């Protein structure tokens, strides 16, 4: 099972993507951004997935709401997507 | 180390610095206060003319430089800004009015609670209500503009300004005002204050201390991790006050406080609301400024301008209470803050 962290510009953006994932029956939750990723007091979305990662990530990217997506591996966050 | 334990330790260290600052000469229940100390700096620089609250407080210099050094060493220092600059300035200006009507920033509110000041408990209730109101706007789509990467030198401006302030403090030229009586005349030796500020800045940078953020996280996510920092700080200062026989559980006879419950409530409600809109309390803004966040540097300038304005126009409260001008300013502050919040809602049409 992979753990992903998605960061956003605003809490509202995070809520929008959360509602998209909820409709897919994804195991997701909104939470404060881990300090290792940002010093802001912003909101991130944590979700777990073992299959179809690319589909889900593409779905999140297609909303054009997220700033970045990280995968959490061995207590480290690896950047896998950044919205420029 | 477990995150919660780290936060408890961080809060304890900040609390120890706060209580030691009082031992070395800072006013009781005001070991460190972002709003009061920025106001003192505004007076020291002649931006207002109330001599009793004029002094270049080394703690502020230390907090920004401590956060700067810690973020630079930790490779989390980078230059960014350009987000809704004038809006941030206005919100900061209003936040300072709220702080000076209450007589303290949220950081000092916790210190006052730890000293037994029940007026600050009323302030805390208002602060939580304000944060809750702010989270409603967040859920409705409030956000200021996105910040962006800026030239590296810009992130060094605020730390360099602190060095200049330190030189002015040490050189003490005639045009810098130093209080000979009143709250600003009560201060620890410069090097003690500076070291204390450096420690608080460094610890706050590493831990992400924010008086408002922890409460906001409880409301939005039921996450208690970050509120442990101010809670731990309050407990440590409470114990320190007991040991130093400075604990006085009462509404009355509290140092640098008034007993006007309604305005203690409303002023901190305004501060809580704006802290959510700006993404951090005044202390957090000082730390983020040190990290290279130029939007936070603008907020600090807004806080200083607000402090100068508050004292020049008798908006700031005193031990006797809140003047009519202070009450009008708080109400006007709510109207402006709500207008800004509504004007920055992101709706489906704007996407």
PDB file of N, CA and C in Angstrom, chain A residues 9-13 15-16 30-33 35 37-44 65 67 83, chain B residues 3 80 138-141 143-146 207-208 216-217 220-221 223 226 284 291 346 348 351:
ATOM      1  N   UNK A   9      -2.992  24.994  -2.780  1.00  0.00           N
ATOM      2  CA  UNK A   9      -2.854  26.420  -2.453  1.00  0.00           C
ATOM      3  C   UNK A   9      -3.839  26.818  -1.356  1.00  0.00           C
ATOM      4  N   UNK A  10      -5.018  26.231  -1.375  1.00  0.00           N
ATOM      5  CA  UNK A  10      -6.014  26.629  -0.367  1.00  0.00           C
ATOM      6  C   UNK A  10      -6.739  25.406   0.195  1.00  0.00           C
ATOM      7  N   UNK A  11      -7.365  25.618   1.346  1.00  0.00           N
ATOM      8  CA  UNK A  11      -8.147  24.568   1.987  1.00  0.00           C
ATOM      9  C   UNK A  11      -9.303  24.142   1.079  1.00  0.00           C
ATOM     10  N   UNK A  12      -9.855  25.113   0.398  1.00  0.00           N
ATOM     11  CA  UNK A  12     -11.010  24.848  -0.471  1.00  0.00           C
ATOM     12  C   UNK A  12     -10.612  23.906  -1.620  1.00  0.00           C
ATOM     13  N   UNK A  13      -9.428  24.153  -2.208  1.00  0.00           N
ATOM     14  CA  UNK A  13      -8.942  23.282  -3.287  1.00  0.00           C
ATOM     15  C   UNK A  13      -8.810  21.845  -2.775  1.00  0.00           C
ATOM     16  N   UNK A  15     -10.475  20.505  -0.358  1.00  0.00           N
ATOM     17  CA  UNK A  15     -11.830  19.955  -0.174  1.00  0.00           C
ATOM     18  C   UNK A  15     -12.405  19.453  -1.499  1.00  0.00           C
ATOM     19  N   UNK A  16     -12.145  20.225  -2.576  1.00  0.00           N
ATOM     20  CA  UNK A  16     -12.683  19.847  -3.897  1.00  0.00           C
ATOM     21  C   UNK A  16     -12.115  18.489  -4.335  1.00  0.00           C
ATOM     22  N   UNK A  30      -8.284  14.689   4.860  1.00  0.00           N
ATOM     23  CA  UNK A  30      -7.650  16.008   4.890  1.00  0.00           C
ATOM     24  C   UNK A  30      -6.893  16.138   6.198  1.00  0.00           C
ATOM     25  N   UNK A  31      -5.722  16.753   6.150  1.00  0.00           N
ATOM     26  CA  UNK A  31      -4.909  16.926   7.367  1.00  0.00           C
ATOM     27  C   UNK A  31      -3.960  18.112   7.203  1.00  0.00           C
ATOM     28  N   UNK A  32      -3.350  18.570   8.307  1.00  0.00           N
ATOM     29  CA  UNK A  32      -2.381  19.669   8.180  1.00  0.00           C
ATOM     30  C   UNK A  32      -1.165  19.200   7.361  1.00  0.00           C
ATOM     31  N   UNK A  33      -0.575  20.104   6.598  1.00  0.00           N
ATOM     32  CA  UNK A  33       0.620  19.751   5.814  1.00  0.00           C
ATOM     33  C   UNK A  33       1.757  19.379   6.763  1.00  0.00           C
ATOM     34  N   UNK A  35       5.227  19.273   8.462  1.00  0.00           N
ATOM     35  CA  UNK A  35       6.231  20.341   8.542  1.00  0.00           C
ATOM     36  C   UNK A  35       7.410  20.096   7.587  1.00  0.00           C
ATOM     37  N   UNK A  37       7.284  19.157   4.651  1.00  0.00           N
ATOM     38  CA  UNK A  37       6.945  19.573   3.287  1.00  0.00           C
ATOM     39  C   UNK A  37       6.752  21.066   3.160  1.00  0.00           C
ATOM     40  N   UNK A  38       6.244  21.693   4.195  1.00  0.00           N
ATOM     41  CA  UNK A  38       5.974  23.130   4.112  1.00  0.00           C
ATOM     42  C   UNK A  38       5.867  23.718   5.507  1.00  0.00           C
ATOM     43  N   UNK A  39       6.312  24.967   5.632  1.00  0.00           N
ATOM     44  CA  UNK A  39       6.182  25.638   6.934  1.00  0.00           C
ATOM     45  C   UNK A  39       4.835  26.345   7.041  1.00  0.00           C
ATOM     46  N   UNK A  40       4.035  26.277   5.967  1.00  0.00           N
ATOM     47  CA  UNK A  40       2.725  26.931   6.024  1.00  0.00           C
ATOM     48  C   UNK A  40       1.766  26.115   6.887  1.00  0.00           C
ATOM     49  N   UNK A  41       0.710  26.764   7.316  1.00  0.00           N
ATOM     50  CA  UNK A  41      -0.291  26.063   8.133  1.00  0.00           C
ATOM     51  C   UNK A  41      -1.396  25.532   7.221  1.00  0.00           C
ATOM     52  N   UNK A  42      -1.043  25.119   6.013  1.00  0.00           N
ATOM     53  CA  UNK A  42      -2.040  24.730   5.028  1.00  0.00           C
ATOM     54  C   UNK A  42      -2.602  23.330   5.194  1.00  0.00           C
ATOM     55  N   UNK A  43      -3.443  22.970   4.239  1.00  0.00           N
ATOM     56  CA  UNK A  43      -4.138  21.686   4.268  1.00  0.00           C
ATOM     57  C   UNK A  43      -3.577  20.772   3.180  1.00  0.00           C
ATOM     58  N   UNK A  44      -3.416  19.497   3.511  1.00  0.00           N
ATOM     59  CA  UNK A  44      -3.024  18.534   2.481  1.00  0.00           C
ATOM     60  C   UNK A  44      -4.021  17.377   2.476  1.00  0.00           C
ATOM     61  N   UNK A  65      -6.134  21.524  -9.335  1.00  0.00           N
ATOM     62  CA  UNK A  65      -6.254  22.186  -8.032  1.00  0.00           C
ATOM     63  C   UNK A  65      -5.009  22.003  -7.166  1.00  0.00           C
ATOM     64  N   UNK A  67      -1.046  21.527  -5.812  1.00  0.00           N
ATOM     65  CA  UNK A  67       0.268  22.155  -6.038  1.00  0.00           C
ATOM     66  C   UNK A  67       1.328  21.091  -6.292  1.00  0.00           C
ATOM     67  N   UNK A  83       2.887  21.156  -9.837  1.00  0.00           N
ATOM     68  CA  UNK A  83       2.104  21.984 -10.743  1.00  0.00           C
ATOM     69  C   UNK A  83       2.763  23.352 -10.876  1.00  0.00           C
TER      70      UNK A  83
ATOM     71  N   UNK B   3       6.305  13.161  17.143  1.00  0.00           N
ATOM     72  CA  UNK B   3       5.981  14.564  16.832  1.00  0.00           C
ATOM     73  C   UNK B   3       5.344  15.286  18.024  1.00  0.00           C
ATOM     74  N   UNK B  80      10.167  33.852  -1.261  1.00  0.00           N
ATOM     75  CA  UNK B  80       8.889  33.841  -1.980  1.00  0.00           C
ATOM     76  C   UNK B  80       8.020  34.974  -1.442  1.00  0.00           C
ATOM     77  N   UNK B 138     -12.566  29.638   5.112  1.00  0.00           N
ATOM     78  CA  UNK B 138     -11.683  28.703   4.398  1.00  0.00           C
ATOM     79  C   UNK B 138     -12.506  27.642   3.675  1.00  0.00           C
ATOM     80  N   UNK B 139     -13.522  27.135   4.366  1.00  0.00           N
ATOM     81  CA  UNK B 139     -14.368  26.095   3.758  1.00  0.00           C
ATOM     82  C   UNK B 139     -15.198  26.636   2.601  1.00  0.00           C
ATOM     83  N   UNK B 140     -15.508  27.931   2.682  1.00  0.00           N
ATOM     84  CA  UNK B 140     -16.293  28.557   1.600  1.00  0.00           C
ATOM     85  C   UNK B 140     -15.412  28.949   0.420  1.00  0.00           C
ATOM     86  N   UNK B 141     -14.092  28.782   0.567  1.00  0.00           N
ATOM     87  CA  UNK B 141     -13.207  29.049  -0.572  1.00  0.00           C
ATOM     88  C   UNK B 141     -12.306  30.254  -0.430  1.00  0.00           C
ATOM     89  N   UNK B 143      -9.119  32.330  -0.041  1.00  0.00           N
ATOM     90  CA  UNK B 143      -7.650  32.262  -0.098  1.00  0.00           C
ATOM     91  C   UNK B 143      -7.143  33.556  -0.701  1.00  0.00           C
ATOM     92  N   UNK B 144      -5.970  33.975  -0.239  1.00  0.00           N
ATOM     93  CA  UNK B 144      -5.313  35.110  -0.860  1.00  0.00           C
ATOM     94  C   UNK B 144      -4.576  34.593  -2.095  1.00  0.00           C
ATOM     95  N   UNK B 145      -4.025  35.511  -2.878  1.00  0.00           N
ATOM     96  CA  UNK B 145      -3.347  35.095  -4.120  1.00  0.00           C
ATOM     97  C   UNK B 145      -2.189  34.149  -3.824  1.00  0.00           C
ATOM     98  N   UNK B 146      -1.825  33.353  -4.817  1.00  0.00           N
ATOM     99  CA  UNK B 146      -0.665  32.464  -4.652  1.00  0.00           C
ATOM    100  C   UNK B 146       0.610  33.302  -4.571  1.00  0.00           C
ATOM    101  N   UNK B 207       9.578  23.928  15.015  1.00  0.00           N
ATOM    102  CA  UNK B 207       8.345  23.266  15.456  1.00  0.00           C
ATOM    103  C   UNK B 207       7.110  23.731  14.686  1.00  0.00           C
ATOM    104  N   UNK B 208       7.193  24.904  14.060  1.00  0.00           N
ATOM    105  CA  UNK B 208       6.017  25.447  13.382  1.00  0.00           C
ATOM    106  C   UNK B 208       5.045  26.080  14.345  1.00  0.00           C
ATOM    107  N   UNK B 216      -6.840  25.984  14.925  1.00  0.00           N
ATOM    108  CA  UNK B 216      -7.467  25.795  13.607  1.00  0.00           C
ATOM    109  C   UNK B 216      -7.440  24.308  13.212  1.00  0.00           C
ATOM    110  N   UNK B 217      -6.318  23.654  13.497  1.00  0.00           N
ATOM    111  CA  UNK B 217      -6.201  22.230  13.141  1.00  0.00           C
ATOM    112  C   UNK B 217      -7.187  21.364  13.925  1.00  0.00           C
ATOM    113  N   UNK B 220     -10.602  22.059  12.140  1.00  0.00           N
ATOM    114  CA  UNK B 220     -10.723  21.514  10.781  1.00  0.00           C
ATOM    115  C   UNK B 220     -10.497  20.004  10.712  1.00  0.00           C
ATOM    116  N   UNK B 221      -9.535  19.512  11.488  1.00  0.00           N
ATOM    117  CA  UNK B 221      -9.115  18.110  11.313  1.00  0.00           C
ATOM    118  C   UNK B 221      -9.193  17.266  12.592  1.00  0.00           C
ATOM    119  N   UNK B 223      -7.129  17.533  14.852  1.00  0.00           N
ATOM    120  CA  UNK B 223      -5.713  17.204  15.021  1.00  0.00           C
ATOM    121  C   UNK B 223      -5.155  18.049  16.177  1.00  0.00           C
ATOM    122  N   UNK B 226      -0.413  20.236  16.970  1.00  0.00           N
ATOM    123  CA  UNK B 226       0.266  21.532  17.054  1.00  0.00           C
ATOM    124  C   UNK B 226      -0.204  22.397  18.222  1.00  0.00           C
ATOM    125  N   UNK B 284       4.072  33.772  14.439  1.00  0.00           N
ATOM    126  CA  UNK B 284       4.338  32.925  13.261  1.00  0.00           C
ATOM    127  C   UNK B 284       4.803  33.786  12.076  1.00  0.00           C
ATOM    128  N   UNK B 291      12.200  33.062   7.564  1.00  0.00           N
ATOM    129  CA  UNK B 291      12.367  31.928   6.633  1.00  0.00           C
ATOM    130  C   UNK B 291      12.450  32.376   5.180  1.00  0.00           C
ATOM    131  N   UNK B 346     -13.273  31.930  -3.388  1.00  0.00           N
ATOM    132  CA  UNK B 346     -13.132  31.322  -4.703  1.00  0.00           C
ATOM    133  C   UNK B 346     -14.393  30.510  -4.956  1.00  0.00           C
ATOM    134  N   UNK B 348     -17.107  28.521  -7.872  1.00  0.00           N
ATOM    135  CA  UNK B 348     -17.017  27.682  -9.073  1.00  0.00           C
ATOM    136  C   UNK B 348     -16.869  28.511 -10.335  1.00  0.00           C
ATOM    137  N   UNK B 351     -13.289  29.511 -11.296  1.00  0.00           N
ATOM    138  CA  UNK B 351     -12.333  28.458 -11.621  1.00  0.00           C
ATOM    139  C   UNK B 351     -12.069  28.401 -13.125  1.00  0.00           C
TER     140      UNK B 351
END
